[in-house]
Amino acid sequence: MMKSEMADSAGPSGSTCDGTEPIELIMKMAQELEELELENKKTDNELLLGKLERAEREHERLLSELKEAKRLHKLLMTNGHERPEDDSCPICDLPFPHDASLWMYWPCCMKKMCKGCVLKSYKHGIDDCPFCRGKQPKDKGQFIAMVQKRADTGDPEAICYLGAVYREGRYGLKADNAMAKKMLTKAAELGVKFAHLLLGQIYYCEGESAKMHKHWVAAAISGDVYARHQLGCMDYDDENYGRAVQHWKISAKMGLEGSLNAIKDLFLKGHATKMDYAEALRGYQSAAEEMKSPERREASLLPAGDWF
Ligand SMILES: [Zn+2]
Ligand SMILES: [Zn+2]
């Protein structure tokens, strides 16, 4: 092709129409080709270099994620294995039952009390708050107004409570996720660990897994049993059964029946040992026993409508 084009462009004397000798033209074209190849080579090298830099950055990112995951796991395996002190009833001093229908908040002081103690107090003819002797609210409207009043003065528990109410839409307040997040974030900043559990649940529903994980870790290392259970569920979903068992053993030993059942399920599927289950069962039974009292049992038999 090149030869034929060259022949066509050469004049009768062998020179080209513009007077250039064919040999000069060939050399010029060869030089241009060489320059083009050099240019392409340079571009290829730049592309390769770019790819390499991107791969290095990705490697660095993964390495730092791995380091952070290891740091968090170590933190979780060494913290939050016991229920926090404020997870016990201030009247009878027993750890609260995990069934939320068996305890209540008093809006006068925002103290959480087991219904066993409240019932005992009623039986002694005391209708007021067993902790601060504040007046009992007449109805749900007055109850939430009292909580709001305390939240307005910056009471962390009241702010957290309102955040939970906005999340679910109760006491006549419309469910409002933005408001719930705002109040729960504030409560978490003020030191209410339970707020982290609720924030994690909101982010779970919104599919924000990084934020969800961050809040559940914060709650679990402070001894929140539900957050600990959820972390086990996340590992279970990732088929990381060994770590799921580690988390669930901790929450089962804090008396969470769901975690015990989850380990049993893993044992039946061959992903946990008999020793894992036996250890969790012993821990669970001991924790469950600590949460019991005759007053609590009696209160549990009353209809839910008898309480706020
Ligand atoms: Zn109590
Ligand atoms: Zn009170």
Short mmCIF file of C-alpha atoms and ligand atoms in Angstrom, two decimals:
data_model
loop_
_atom_site.label_atom_id
_atom_site.label_comp_id
_atom_site.label_asym_id
_atom_site.label_seq_id
_atom_site.Cartn_x
_atom_site.Cartn_y
_atom_site.Cartn_z
CA MET A 1 0.00 0.00 0.00
CA MET A 2 2.74 2.38 1.02
CA LYS A 3 4.78 1.44 -2.05
CA SER A 4 1.90 2.07 -4.45
CA GLU A 5 1.05 5.42 -2.85
CA MET A 6 4.71 6.42 -3.08
CA ALA A 7 4.84 5.45 -6.75
CA ASP A 8 1.68 7.43 -7.51
CA SER A 9 2.93 10.53 -5.77
CA ALA A 10 6.34 10.53 -7.53
CA GLY A 11 6.77 12.60 -10.74
CA PRO A 12 8.41 11.38 -13.96
CA SER A 13 11.90 12.29 -12.73
CA GLY A 14 11.40 10.29 -9.50
CA SER A 15 10.79 13.41 -7.45
CA THR A 16 7.42 14.19 -5.83
CA CYS A 17 5.04 16.93 -6.95
CA ASP A 18 6.33 19.34 -4.26
CA GLY A 19 9.89 18.61 -5.30
CA THR A 20 10.78 16.40 -2.30
CA GLU A 21 12.90 13.33 -3.12
CA PRO A 22 11.07 10.02 -2.26
CA ILE A 23 13.91 8.94 0.03
CA GLU A 24 13.56 12.14 2.05
CA LEU A 25 9.82 11.60 2.26
CA ILE A 26 10.31 8.05 3.53
CA MET A 27 12.76 9.25 6.17
CA LYS A 28 10.41 12.04 7.23
CA MET A 29 7.53 9.59 7.57
CA ALA A 30 9.71 7.12 9.47
CA GLN A 31 10.67 9.88 11.90
CA GLU A 32 7.02 10.88 12.35
CA LEU A 33 6.14 7.24 13.00
CA GLU A 34 8.88 6.96 15.58
CA GLU A 35 7.66 10.10 17.33
CA LEU A 36 4.10 8.78 17.31
CA GLU A 37 5.20 5.46 18.81
CA LEU A 38 7.19 7.27 21.48
CA GLU A 39 4.17 9.42 22.28
CA ASN A 40 1.93 6.30 22.54
CA LYS A 41 4.46 4.58 24.75
CA LYS A 42 4.49 7.62 27.03
CA THR A 43 0.68 7.60 27.20
CA ASP A 44 0.67 3.84 27.97
CA ASN A 45 3.19 4.39 30.75
CA GLU A 46 1.14 7.22 32.21
CA LEU A 47 -1.98 5.02 32.14
CA LEU A 48 -0.13 2.19 33.84
CA LEU A 49 1.24 4.56 36.44
CA GLY A 50 -2.26 5.89 37.12
CA LYS A 51 -3.59 2.35 37.54
CA LEU A 52 -0.76 1.49 39.89
CA GLU A 53 -1.38 4.59 42.02
CA ARG A 54 -5.10 3.80 42.25
CA ALA A 55 -4.34 0.18 43.23
CA GLU A 56 -1.92 1.42 45.90
CA ARG A 57 -4.52 3.81 47.31
CA GLU A 58 -7.13 1.00 47.38
CA HIS A 59 -4.64 -1.28 49.11
CA GLU A 60 -3.96 1.42 51.74
CA ARG A 61 -7.68 1.91 52.26
CA LEU A 62 -8.34 -1.82 52.73
CA LEU A 63 -5.38 -2.11 55.08
CA SER A 64 -6.64 0.75 57.22
CA GLU A 65 -10.18 -0.75 57.24
CA LEU A 66 -8.73 -4.09 58.35
CA LYS A 67 -6.72 -2.40 61.11
CA GLU A 68 -9.84 -0.54 62.30
CA ALA A 69 -11.93 -3.75 62.21
CA LYS A 70 -9.29 -5.55 64.31
CA ARG A 71 -9.15 -2.64 66.77
CA LEU A 72 -12.95 -2.63 67.15
CA HIS A 73 -13.12 -6.39 67.57
CA LYS A 74 -10.50 -6.26 70.32
CA LEU A 75 -12.44 -3.44 71.97
CA LEU A 76 -15.68 -5.45 71.76
CA MET A 77 -14.09 -8.61 73.12
CA THR A 78 -12.67 -6.79 76.14
CA ASN A 79 -15.50 -4.37 76.98
CA GLY A 80 -19.22 -4.47 77.69
CA HIS A 81 -19.41 -8.02 79.05
CA GLU A 82 -21.34 -6.87 82.11
CA ARG A 83 -24.53 -4.86 82.33
CA PRO A 84 -23.89 -1.25 83.36
CA GLU A 85 -24.73 -0.16 86.91
CA ASP A 86 -27.63 2.01 85.76
CA ASP A 87 -29.25 -1.08 84.22
CA SER A 88 -30.59 -2.04 87.65
CA CYS A 89 -33.73 -0.83 89.40
CA PRO A 90 -32.82 2.01 91.82
CA ILE A 91 -35.30 0.66 94.40
CA CYS A 92 -34.66 -3.12 94.57
CA ASP A 93 -31.20 -3.00 92.97
CA LEU A 94 -31.92 -6.05 90.78
CA PRO A 95 -30.95 -5.93 87.09
CA PHE A 96 -33.92 -4.91 84.93
CA PRO A 97 -35.75 -7.68 83.09
CA HIS A 98 -35.13 -7.55 79.33
CA ASP A 99 -38.88 -7.57 78.72
CA ALA A 100 -39.62 -3.83 78.39
CA SER A 101 -43.20 -4.35 79.59
CA LEU A 102 -41.83 -5.13 83.07
CA TRP A 103 -40.38 -1.70 83.85
CA MET A 104 -41.43 1.93 83.45
CA TYR A 105 -40.16 5.49 83.55
CA TRP A 106 -41.43 8.07 86.02
CA PRO A 107 -41.58 11.46 84.30
CA CYS A 108 -41.04 13.38 87.57
CA CYS A 109 -37.38 12.28 87.80
CA MET A 110 -36.97 10.19 84.60
CA LYS A 111 -35.98 7.23 86.74
CA LYS A 112 -36.62 3.80 85.30
CA MET A 113 -38.13 1.39 87.83
CA CYS A 114 -39.19 -2.22 87.76
CA LYS A 115 -42.93 -2.70 88.01
CA GLY A 116 -42.38 -5.06 90.94
CA CYS A 117 -41.21 -2.11 93.03
CA VAL A 118 -43.99 0.16 91.75
CA LEU A 119 -46.60 -2.48 92.62
CA LYS A 120 -45.09 -2.93 96.07
CA SER A 121 -45.27 0.82 96.58
CA TYR A 122 -48.95 0.89 95.51
CA LYS A 123 -49.67 -1.87 97.99
CA HIS A 124 -48.27 0.36 100.73
CA GLY A 125 -50.74 3.03 99.68
CA ILE A 126 -48.16 5.19 97.91
CA ASP A 127 -49.28 6.41 94.50
CA ASP A 128 -46.39 8.84 94.10
CA CYS A 129 -43.02 8.08 92.54
CA PRO A 130 -41.23 5.51 94.74
CA PHE A 131 -37.94 7.31 94.06
CA CYS A 132 -38.59 11.07 94.39
CA ARG A 133 -42.19 11.11 95.63
CA GLY A 134 -43.21 13.18 92.63
CA LYS A 135 -46.90 13.15 91.71
CA GLN A 136 -48.03 10.49 89.28
CA PRO A 137 -49.32 11.94 85.96
CA LYS A 138 -53.10 11.69 85.47
CA ASP A 139 -52.94 10.48 81.88
CA LYS A 140 -50.62 9.91 78.92
CA GLY A 141 -50.93 13.55 77.81
CA GLN A 142 -49.69 14.78 81.17
CA PHE A 143 -47.01 12.09 81.19
CA ILE A 144 -45.47 13.22 77.89
CA ALA A 145 -45.82 16.91 78.84
CA MET A 146 -43.75 16.21 81.97
CA VAL A 147 -41.12 14.40 79.90
CA GLN A 148 -41.04 17.31 77.44
CA LYS A 149 -40.57 19.78 80.29
CA ARG A 150 -37.57 17.85 81.59
CA ALA A 151 -36.16 17.50 78.07
CA ASP A 152 -36.43 21.30 77.69
CA THR A 153 -34.19 21.71 80.73
CA GLY A 154 -31.59 19.38 79.17
CA ASP A 155 -32.31 16.12 81.05
CA PRO A 156 -30.44 13.49 78.94
CA GLU A 157 -32.84 10.64 79.82
CA ALA A 158 -35.88 12.77 78.92
CA ILE A 159 -34.28 13.78 75.61
CA CYS A 160 -33.58 10.11 74.85
CA TYR A 161 -37.12 9.13 75.83
CA LEU A 162 -38.60 11.76 73.52
CA GLY A 163 -36.31 10.59 70.72
CA ALA A 164 -37.68 7.06 71.18
CA VAL A 165 -41.25 8.40 71.17
CA TYR A 166 -40.63 10.32 67.91
CA ARG A 167 -39.11 7.21 66.37
CA GLU A 168 -42.20 5.14 67.06
CA GLY A 169 -44.87 7.84 67.01
CA ARG A 170 -46.50 7.44 70.42
CA TYR A 171 -48.34 9.55 73.02
CA GLY A 172 -50.10 11.46 70.26
CA LEU A 173 -46.80 12.54 68.66
CA LYS A 174 -46.40 11.76 64.98
CA ALA A 175 -43.47 9.50 64.02
CA ASP A 176 -40.65 11.75 62.83
CA ASN A 177 -37.30 10.12 62.02
CA ALA A 178 -35.43 13.40 61.59
CA MET A 179 -36.59 14.63 65.00
CA ALA A 180 -35.86 11.21 66.55
CA LYS A 181 -32.30 11.25 65.18
CA LYS A 182 -31.73 14.81 66.38
CA MET A 183 -32.89 14.04 69.93
CA LEU A 184 -31.17 10.66 70.17
CA THR A 185 -27.89 12.12 68.87
CA LYS A 186 -28.14 14.82 71.52
CA ALA A 187 -28.86 12.20 74.22
CA ALA A 188 -25.92 10.08 73.05
CA GLU A 189 -23.66 13.14 73.23
CA LEU A 190 -24.89 13.69 76.79
CA GLY A 191 -23.86 10.14 77.68
CA VAL A 192 -27.04 8.05 77.32
CA LYS A 193 -25.70 4.79 75.92
CA PHE A 194 -29.18 3.45 75.14
CA ALA A 195 -29.52 6.27 72.58
CA HIS A 196 -26.81 4.55 70.51
CA LEU A 197 -28.89 1.37 70.31
CA LEU A 198 -31.90 3.33 69.01
CA LEU A 199 -29.80 5.33 66.55
CA GLY A 200 -28.38 2.04 65.25
CA GLN A 201 -31.92 0.74 64.74
CA ILE A 202 -32.92 3.87 62.80
CA TYR A 203 -29.86 3.60 60.55
CA TYR A 204 -30.56 -0.12 60.09
CA CYS A 205 -34.01 0.75 58.71
CA GLU A 206 -32.45 3.42 56.48
CA GLY A 207 -29.84 0.97 55.12
CA GLU A 208 -26.95 3.09 56.47
CA SER A 209 -24.84 0.13 57.57
CA ALA A 210 -21.66 2.03 58.52
CA LYS A 211 -23.55 4.42 60.84
CA MET A 212 -25.64 1.55 62.21
CA HIS A 213 -22.51 -0.46 63.04
CA LYS A 214 -20.80 2.55 64.65
CA HIS A 215 -23.72 3.12 67.05
CA TRP A 216 -24.20 -0.55 67.90
CA VAL A 217 -20.50 -0.87 68.69
CA ALA A 218 -20.73 2.19 70.96
CA ALA A 219 -23.75 0.67 72.73
CA ALA A 220 -22.29 -2.86 72.97
CA ILE A 221 -18.98 -1.78 74.53
CA SER A 222 -20.97 -0.02 77.24
CA GLY A 223 -22.83 -3.25 78.01
CA ASP A 224 -26.01 -2.89 75.95
CA VAL A 225 -27.27 -6.43 75.53
CA TYR A 226 -29.45 -5.79 72.46
CA ALA A 227 -26.66 -4.03 70.56
CA ARG A 228 -24.39 -6.98 71.39
CA HIS A 229 -27.00 -9.38 70.04
CA GLN A 230 -27.35 -7.33 66.85
CA LEU A 231 -23.59 -7.41 66.24
CA GLY A 232 -23.83 -11.20 66.49
CA CYS A 233 -26.62 -11.14 63.90
CA MET A 234 -24.45 -9.07 61.55
CA ASP A 235 -21.63 -11.61 61.83
CA TYR A 236 -24.13 -14.43 61.32
CA ASP A 237 -25.39 -12.78 58.11
CA ASP A 238 -21.76 -12.56 56.93
CA GLU A 239 -21.41 -16.30 57.73
CA ASN A 240 -18.80 -15.36 60.31
CA TYR A 241 -20.21 -17.90 62.75
CA GLY A 242 -17.26 -17.96 65.15
CA ARG A 243 -17.60 -14.25 65.85
CA ALA A 244 -21.40 -14.49 66.03
CA VAL A 245 -21.01 -17.10 68.79
CA GLN A 246 -18.56 -14.84 70.65
CA HIS A 247 -21.06 -11.95 70.65
CA TRP A 248 -24.08 -14.10 71.50
CA LYS A 249 -22.28 -15.81 74.37
CA ILE A 250 -21.73 -12.38 75.93
CA SER A 251 -25.38 -11.33 75.53
CA ALA A 252 -26.69 -14.75 76.63
CA LYS A 253 -24.61 -14.44 79.80
CA MET A 254 -26.31 -11.09 80.39
CA GLY A 255 -29.63 -12.93 80.29
CA LEU A 256 -30.86 -12.46 76.72
CA GLU A 257 -32.82 -15.54 75.76
CA GLY A 258 -32.71 -14.69 72.04
CA SER A 259 -28.92 -14.97 72.06
CA LEU A 260 -29.05 -18.34 73.81
CA ASN A 261 -31.51 -19.62 71.20
CA ALA A 262 -29.31 -18.28 68.41
CA ILE A 263 -26.32 -20.26 69.74
CA LYS A 264 -28.52 -23.34 70.02
CA ASP A 265 -29.50 -22.88 66.39
CA LEU A 266 -25.83 -22.58 65.36
CA PHE A 267 -25.01 -25.70 67.39
CA LEU A 268 -27.76 -27.67 65.64
CA LYS A 269 -26.40 -26.50 62.28
CA GLY A 270 -22.87 -27.55 63.23
CA HIS A 271 -21.42 -24.03 63.48
CA ALA A 272 -21.07 -23.94 67.30
CA THR A 273 -19.82 -26.56 69.73
CA LYS A 274 -21.74 -28.28 72.50
CA MET A 275 -19.39 -26.52 74.93
CA ASP A 276 -20.35 -23.12 73.46
CA TYR A 277 -24.01 -23.86 74.07
CA ALA A 278 -23.43 -25.32 77.56
CA GLU A 279 -21.40 -22.24 78.58
CA ALA A 280 -24.06 -19.86 77.22
CA LEU A 281 -26.85 -21.82 78.92
CA ARG A 282 -25.16 -21.72 82.34
CA GLY A 283 -24.51 -17.99 82.01
CA TYR A 284 -28.04 -17.30 80.81
CA GLN A 285 -29.68 -19.26 83.64
CA SER A 286 -27.66 -17.45 86.26
CA ALA A 287 -28.43 -14.01 84.76
CA ALA A 288 -32.13 -14.83 84.36
CA GLU A 289 -32.31 -15.87 88.01
CA GLU A 290 -30.79 -12.54 89.10
CA MET A 291 -33.57 -10.63 87.33
CA LYS A 292 -36.39 -12.42 89.17
CA SER A 293 -38.33 -11.40 92.27
CA PRO A 294 -41.78 -12.37 93.61
CA GLU A 295 -42.92 -8.73 93.15
CA ARG A 296 -41.82 -8.70 89.53
CA ARG A 297 -43.62 -11.95 88.89
CA GLU A 298 -46.82 -10.58 90.41
CA ALA A 299 -46.53 -7.36 88.39
CA SER A 300 -46.03 -9.37 85.20
CA LEU A 301 -49.47 -10.91 85.67
CA LEU A 302 -51.27 -7.54 85.65
CA PRO A 303 -52.86 -6.41 82.36
CA ALA A 304 -50.66 -4.04 80.32
CA GLY A 305 -53.42 -1.40 80.32
CA ASP A 306 -52.96 -0.89 84.07
CA TRP A 307 -49.64 0.89 83.44
CA PHE A 308 -48.49 3.95 81.52
ZN ZN B 1 -37.25 -2.78 91.48
ZN ZN B 2 -39.69 10.52 90.47
#
